[in-house]
Structures are given as C-alpha cells and as structure tokens.
Amino acid sequence: MMMRHRKVLLLISLIGSGCAIGPRYQRPVVETPSTLKELAGNDQWKVAVPGDSVIKGKWWEIFGDPQLNQLEEQVSINNQNIKQAEAEFRQLRASVLAAHANYYPSIGSNPGITQTRNFNTRGTNETFSLPAAASWEPDFWGRVRLSVQSAVADAQVSAADLENLRLSQQALLATEYFLVAAADMQMEVLKSTIEDYSKNLKLTVDRHAGGVASRSDITLAQTQLSSAQAQLTDMHVTRAQAEHAIAILTGQMPNSFAIAPTKINGPPPPIPIGIPSQLLERRPDIAASERQVASANANIGLTETAFYPTLTLSASPGFLSSGLATLFNMASRSWSAGPGMSQTFFDFGRRGAAVQSVQASYDATVAGYRETVLSAFQEVEDDLASLRYLAEEAVQQQQAVTAAQESLNLEVQRYRAGTDSYLNVITTQILALGDQQAAITILQRRMNAAVDLVKAVGGGWDASTLPSATDLRSAAPVSPGGNQNVNVTVEKRTQ
C-alpha cells in the first residue's frame, strides 16, 4: 500500500511539473537603424569591422595619459558607490540561492522530553521523543521555477546596474580630469597674459612719464591687469573643485589628494563605432532594462499560479518511548505522513486584479526598455554630432587665435610708435585672450564628447558578461560583470 501511494504521488508530480504557467519570455522587439545619421560624410568616426582595433576594457587608455590611467584604476577598487552597488548585487544573488532552495524539501528535528504528573497516584510519567520532520511542496504549477526566474532576472538587473554605475563613475572621472587639465592650460594662458599686461603697464607708465601717454592709459592698463589676475584666481576655484571631485570618485579624502599640473595632449583619438544593432548588447543600462522585462514576465506567471491549488507533502518519522534506554528500540519507532492541499475558490476578484496589475507592470517595463534603447541611439548621435562639429570649430577657432595674435602684435607696434591709442591695444588684447581661452574650452569639450561617446557605446562592456542563472546558483563567488571586447554578436535571450 505504501509503495502504491509513492507511485501515485510521483506520477502526479511528473504530470504537474509539465504544466507551464505564465507566458514564455521573448525579448521585446525594438527597431534599430541600419546606419547612424551622424556618421555620414564623417571620415574620423567609422563603423568598426572585424580586424579593427576596438575599445577594450580599460577604454581610458586610448587617451594616452598615464596620470588618468592611474586614477581610473582606483575607481573600481575604492569608489564607495560601486562598493555599495556590488553589495546590493550579492544580496540579490543570495535571493536566487534562497529561491532555488525551494525545489528541495525542508528537513528538521524537534527532540523533546515531556513529564506528566498524576496528582491522584502522585506518580510521574516521562516521554522521550526524537522526531524528524520533512515537508515538500512539489512544483506542480511552476511557482518555484517562476520565482527562481524572477530572482535570477533581478540579480542580473543588479549586475547590469553595477556595470552601468562603474562606467558612469569612470566617465565622470575622465570628465573631471579633463576639466583639471583645461584649467591648468587656462591658467598658463592667464599667467602669460598677466606677464604681458604687466610689461604693457610699465610701458604705459614710462610713456606717461615722458609725456607721451595719458593718465587714462595707465588706469586702463591697470584695470586690464587686475581683471586678468581675478580670472586666474577664479580658475583656481574651478581646478580645486574638480580635484576634490576626483578624490571622492577614487575613494580618497580631498585634503590628502592632489593632481600634478597637466594638460590635454592633442585632440581626442578616433573611436571605432560598432554596428547599430550591437548597441543592444553593449550598454549595461539597456541590459538592465531588458532583464527588468524578463523579471516582470516571470511575475505574471507567478501571480497566475494563485488560481491553482497548493499541495504539501509532509512526513515525520522518529522514535517515541517512555524510557531513554528504550528510545532507539525497534518498538519505539513512530511515523506519520500525508499530503495537505489548499485552494481558494472565491476571493471576489482579488487574484484577477493581481494578474491585471502585473500585466500592466510588464507593459510598463517593455515601454521603459524601448525608451532606453531610443535614448541610447540619441546619445550616440548627439556625441557623434558634437565631435564632428567641434572638430570644425576647433580649426576655425585656431585661425581666430592666429589672426588675433598677429593683430595684437601690430597694435602694440603702432602704440609704441605713437600712431595708435592704447584703447585699441586693450581691445585687441581682450580679443586675443578670449580666443585663446575659447580654443582651450573647445578642446575640453571635444575630450568630454569623446568620453561621452565611449560611454554611449558601452565602454568595454557587453551583455555576455552578465552572470547566468547557473552562475548565480553556484556556490562559488560570482563576478557581476566585466570588461570585454565591445564588438559582440547580438543574440536573442529567452527564458
């Protein structure tokens, strides 16, 4: 009889395990362009093909700045925001292990000693028990399977979020570093300008002493010198704040952190751009959004299982005896076993409302995923446009710098010869300084646009580095992601 019950329960379990509740997951379809608009007619930025040098994990090395390389290495090690995100990933990974454990029974024991006193006979009876308890809920309707799928997707969302944060913090450090470098370059220009203004002030004072220049020329020269000195002081504020920001990004206290004077070495390097469809696999924020859709899909099935009964199998074998010496005798054996089932018949629409809610949540995550993809392509196009037009603007601005310097030299010569007023000299000096400062600002913007483009195409990351369900269920430590080759093959992920 016992063997017959076991066969029946096994048959029910096998039949039930084949009942798949909930929709099968398919990645939402999104339209991707075949080409990028801003690449048309642009020889500097091109689509990467096999054999090209592509962005590797340490993407910042393309800028060729050893000091930047050293700072970037500290981000993944010491950045506290990244450490927090990594701990949150480990927390969700533990949720996967907990959900997967529900495939197996719970086994325990509750030994005890019970004393009973009879006041009529004034006797005491003792009962010794050593029971074992086991309970198991067969996954008839896929509750455990769907909860594991949801937990895996949530952990993968966290892993992708961590890599997106890592990339953002690395890009932010590069931007702040180029701000420091630009500030150093601006200060060098201002120092040189202040030196020239000081010489001009002395020249004007001498000319005034000789009766050639007026007193107003001296005041104009002094005003111009003081203004340049004030700009230099203000630039120290900009540099100091950027330096403090880099200290925090690298996990250091600002008071013990300093960056040696530096400069931006040339224009940004060419950046290989993968084919547009690869963007879906190369950006961690897109991967996180897609995994949110997968989690929402699993939650639909998990909510639908509430319409089906819950079956629990339990057993409690053990020993029960009135004496400790006879507790383990064959006659002291005891056991109990049996199934338990629960089913809700009427809930006045609660379960139906819950299903409608998770279906609406799924639709919302799908829309969010598609919006994330659209925004990603916008960012790539924006950065390509910035790099394209800033390169043209840099050439034009350099022409303006050269022309302004020539004009300034002529004006100073004419002033020395007494054929022109000092007001014309000052006007030309202001134009020359402004053009030099604008050229540095354009160079800084070009570097920032290059960093933004690297970030927009995912840095050195791709979706193949996300931990799989098997990885998340393993006992070994799991890396939430990594930096790999940018150019990867697009694959459809099914759950």
PDB file of N, CA and C in Angstrom, residues 105 127 156 159 188 193 200 211 213 220 236 239 273 327 330 362 395 420 422 430 465 490:
ATOM      1  N   PRO A 105      13.031  19.648  -0.266  1.00  0.00           N
ATOM      2  CA  PRO A 105      12.239  19.624   0.970  1.00  0.00           C
ATOM      3  C   PRO A 105      12.959  20.292   2.126  1.00  0.00           C
ATOM      4  N   THR A 127       8.111  10.989  28.857  1.00  0.00           N
ATOM      5  CA  THR A 127       8.059  10.571  27.452  1.00  0.00           C
ATOM      6  C   THR A 127       9.244  11.196  26.714  1.00  0.00           C
ATOM      7  N   GLN A 156      20.421  39.809 -12.258  1.00  0.00           N
ATOM      8  CA  GLN A 156      21.066  40.275 -13.477  1.00  0.00           C
ATOM      9  C   GLN A 156      20.842  41.759 -13.693  1.00  0.00           C
ATOM     10  N   ALA A 159      23.364  43.322 -11.513  1.00  0.00           N
ATOM     11  CA  ALA A 159      24.707  43.209 -12.100  1.00  0.00           C
ATOM     12  C   ALA A 159      24.905  44.227 -13.206  1.00  0.00           C
ATOM     13  N   GLU A 188      47.868  78.721 -17.454  1.00  0.00           N
ATOM     14  CA  GLU A 188      49.113  79.033 -18.142  1.00  0.00           C
ATOM     15  C   GLU A 188      48.926  80.206 -19.093  1.00  0.00           C
ATOM     16  N   THR A 193      49.533  85.954 -20.052  1.00  0.00           N
ATOM     17  CA  THR A 193      48.851  87.213 -20.351  1.00  0.00           C
ATOM     18  C   THR A 193      49.136  88.255 -19.279  1.00  0.00           C
ATOM     19  N   ASN A 200      53.110  95.818 -20.388  1.00  0.00           N
ATOM     20  CA  ASN A 200      52.398  96.922 -21.028  1.00  0.00           C
ATOM     21  C   ASN A 200      52.113  98.049 -20.041  1.00  0.00           C
ATOM     22  N   GLY A 211      55.597 112.024 -21.090  1.00  0.00           N
ATOM     23  CA  GLY A 211      54.629 112.950 -21.663  1.00  0.00           C
ATOM     24  C   GLY A 211      53.990 112.474 -22.940  1.00  0.00           C
ATOM     25  N   ALA A 213      52.002 109.331 -23.140  1.00  0.00           N
ATOM     26  CA  ALA A 213      50.715 108.695 -22.839  1.00  0.00           C
ATOM     27  C   ALA A 213      49.962 109.494 -21.795  1.00  0.00           C
ATOM     28  N   LEU A 220      43.613 102.299 -17.608  1.00  0.00           N
ATOM     29  CA  LEU A 220      43.104 101.215 -18.452  1.00  0.00           C
ATOM     30  C   LEU A 220      44.019  99.989 -18.369  1.00  0.00           C
ATOM     31  N   HIS A 236      41.531  78.941 -10.178  1.00  0.00           N
ATOM     32  CA  HIS A 236      41.995  78.085  -9.079  1.00  0.00           C
ATOM     33  C   HIS A 236      40.800  77.415  -8.375  1.00  0.00           C
ATOM     34  N   ARG A 239      39.586  74.516 -10.605  1.00  0.00           N
ATOM     35  CA  ARG A 239      40.501  73.377 -10.545  1.00  0.00           C
ATOM     36  C   ARG A 239      40.394  72.646  -9.215  1.00  0.00           C
ATOM     37  N   ILE A 273      33.152  52.708 -33.948  1.00  0.00           N
ATOM     38  CA  ILE A 273      31.737  52.608 -33.599  1.00  0.00           C
ATOM     39  C   ILE A 273      31.198  51.300 -34.176  1.00  0.00           C
ATOM     40  N   LEU A 327      14.574   4.193  23.880  1.00  0.00           N
ATOM     41  CA  LEU A 327      14.165   5.178  22.852  1.00  0.00           C
ATOM     42  C   LEU A 327      14.498   4.683  21.456  1.00  0.00           C
ATOM     43  N   MET A 330      13.389  -0.961  18.278  1.00  0.00           N
ATOM     44  CA  MET A 330      12.502  -1.065  17.110  1.00  0.00           C
ATOM     45  C   MET A 330      11.063  -0.774  17.485  1.00  0.00           C
ATOM     46  N   TYR A 362       4.259  44.736 -16.575  1.00  0.00           N
ATOM     47  CA  TYR A 362       5.060  44.205 -17.676  1.00  0.00           C
ATOM     48  C   TYR A 362       5.036  45.155 -18.866  1.00  0.00           C
ATOM     49  N   VAL A 395      39.244  74.118 -35.694  1.00  0.00           N
ATOM     50  CA  VAL A 395      40.053  74.664 -36.784  1.00  0.00           C
ATOM     51  C   VAL A 395      39.766  76.149 -36.964  1.00  0.00           C
ATOM     52  N   ASP A 420      48.841 105.006 -32.655  1.00  0.00           N
ATOM     53  CA  ASP A 420      47.526 104.470 -32.278  1.00  0.00           C
ATOM     54  C   ASP A 420      47.333 104.630 -30.785  1.00  0.00           C
ATOM     55  N   TYR A 422      46.004 103.630 -26.864  1.00  0.00           N
ATOM     56  CA  TYR A 422      46.112 102.419 -26.030  1.00  0.00           C
ATOM     57  C   TYR A 422      44.782 101.673 -25.964  1.00  0.00           C
ATOM     58  N   ILE A 430      42.070  91.953 -25.395  1.00  0.00           N
ATOM     59  CA  ILE A 430      40.878  91.245 -24.894  1.00  0.00           C
ATOM     60  C   ILE A 430      40.427  90.188 -25.894  1.00  0.00           C
ATOM     61  N   THR A 465      28.833  39.243 -20.463  1.00  0.00           N
ATOM     62  CA  THR A 465      29.497  39.159 -19.162  1.00  0.00           C
ATOM     63  C   THR A 465      28.513  39.089 -18.007  1.00  0.00           C
ATOM     64  N   VAL A 490      24.950  39.825 -31.627  1.00  0.00           N
ATOM     65  CA  VAL A 490      23.650  40.012 -30.989  1.00  0.00           C
ATOM     66  C   VAL A 490      22.932  38.678 -30.948  1.00  0.00           C
TER      67      VAL A 490
END
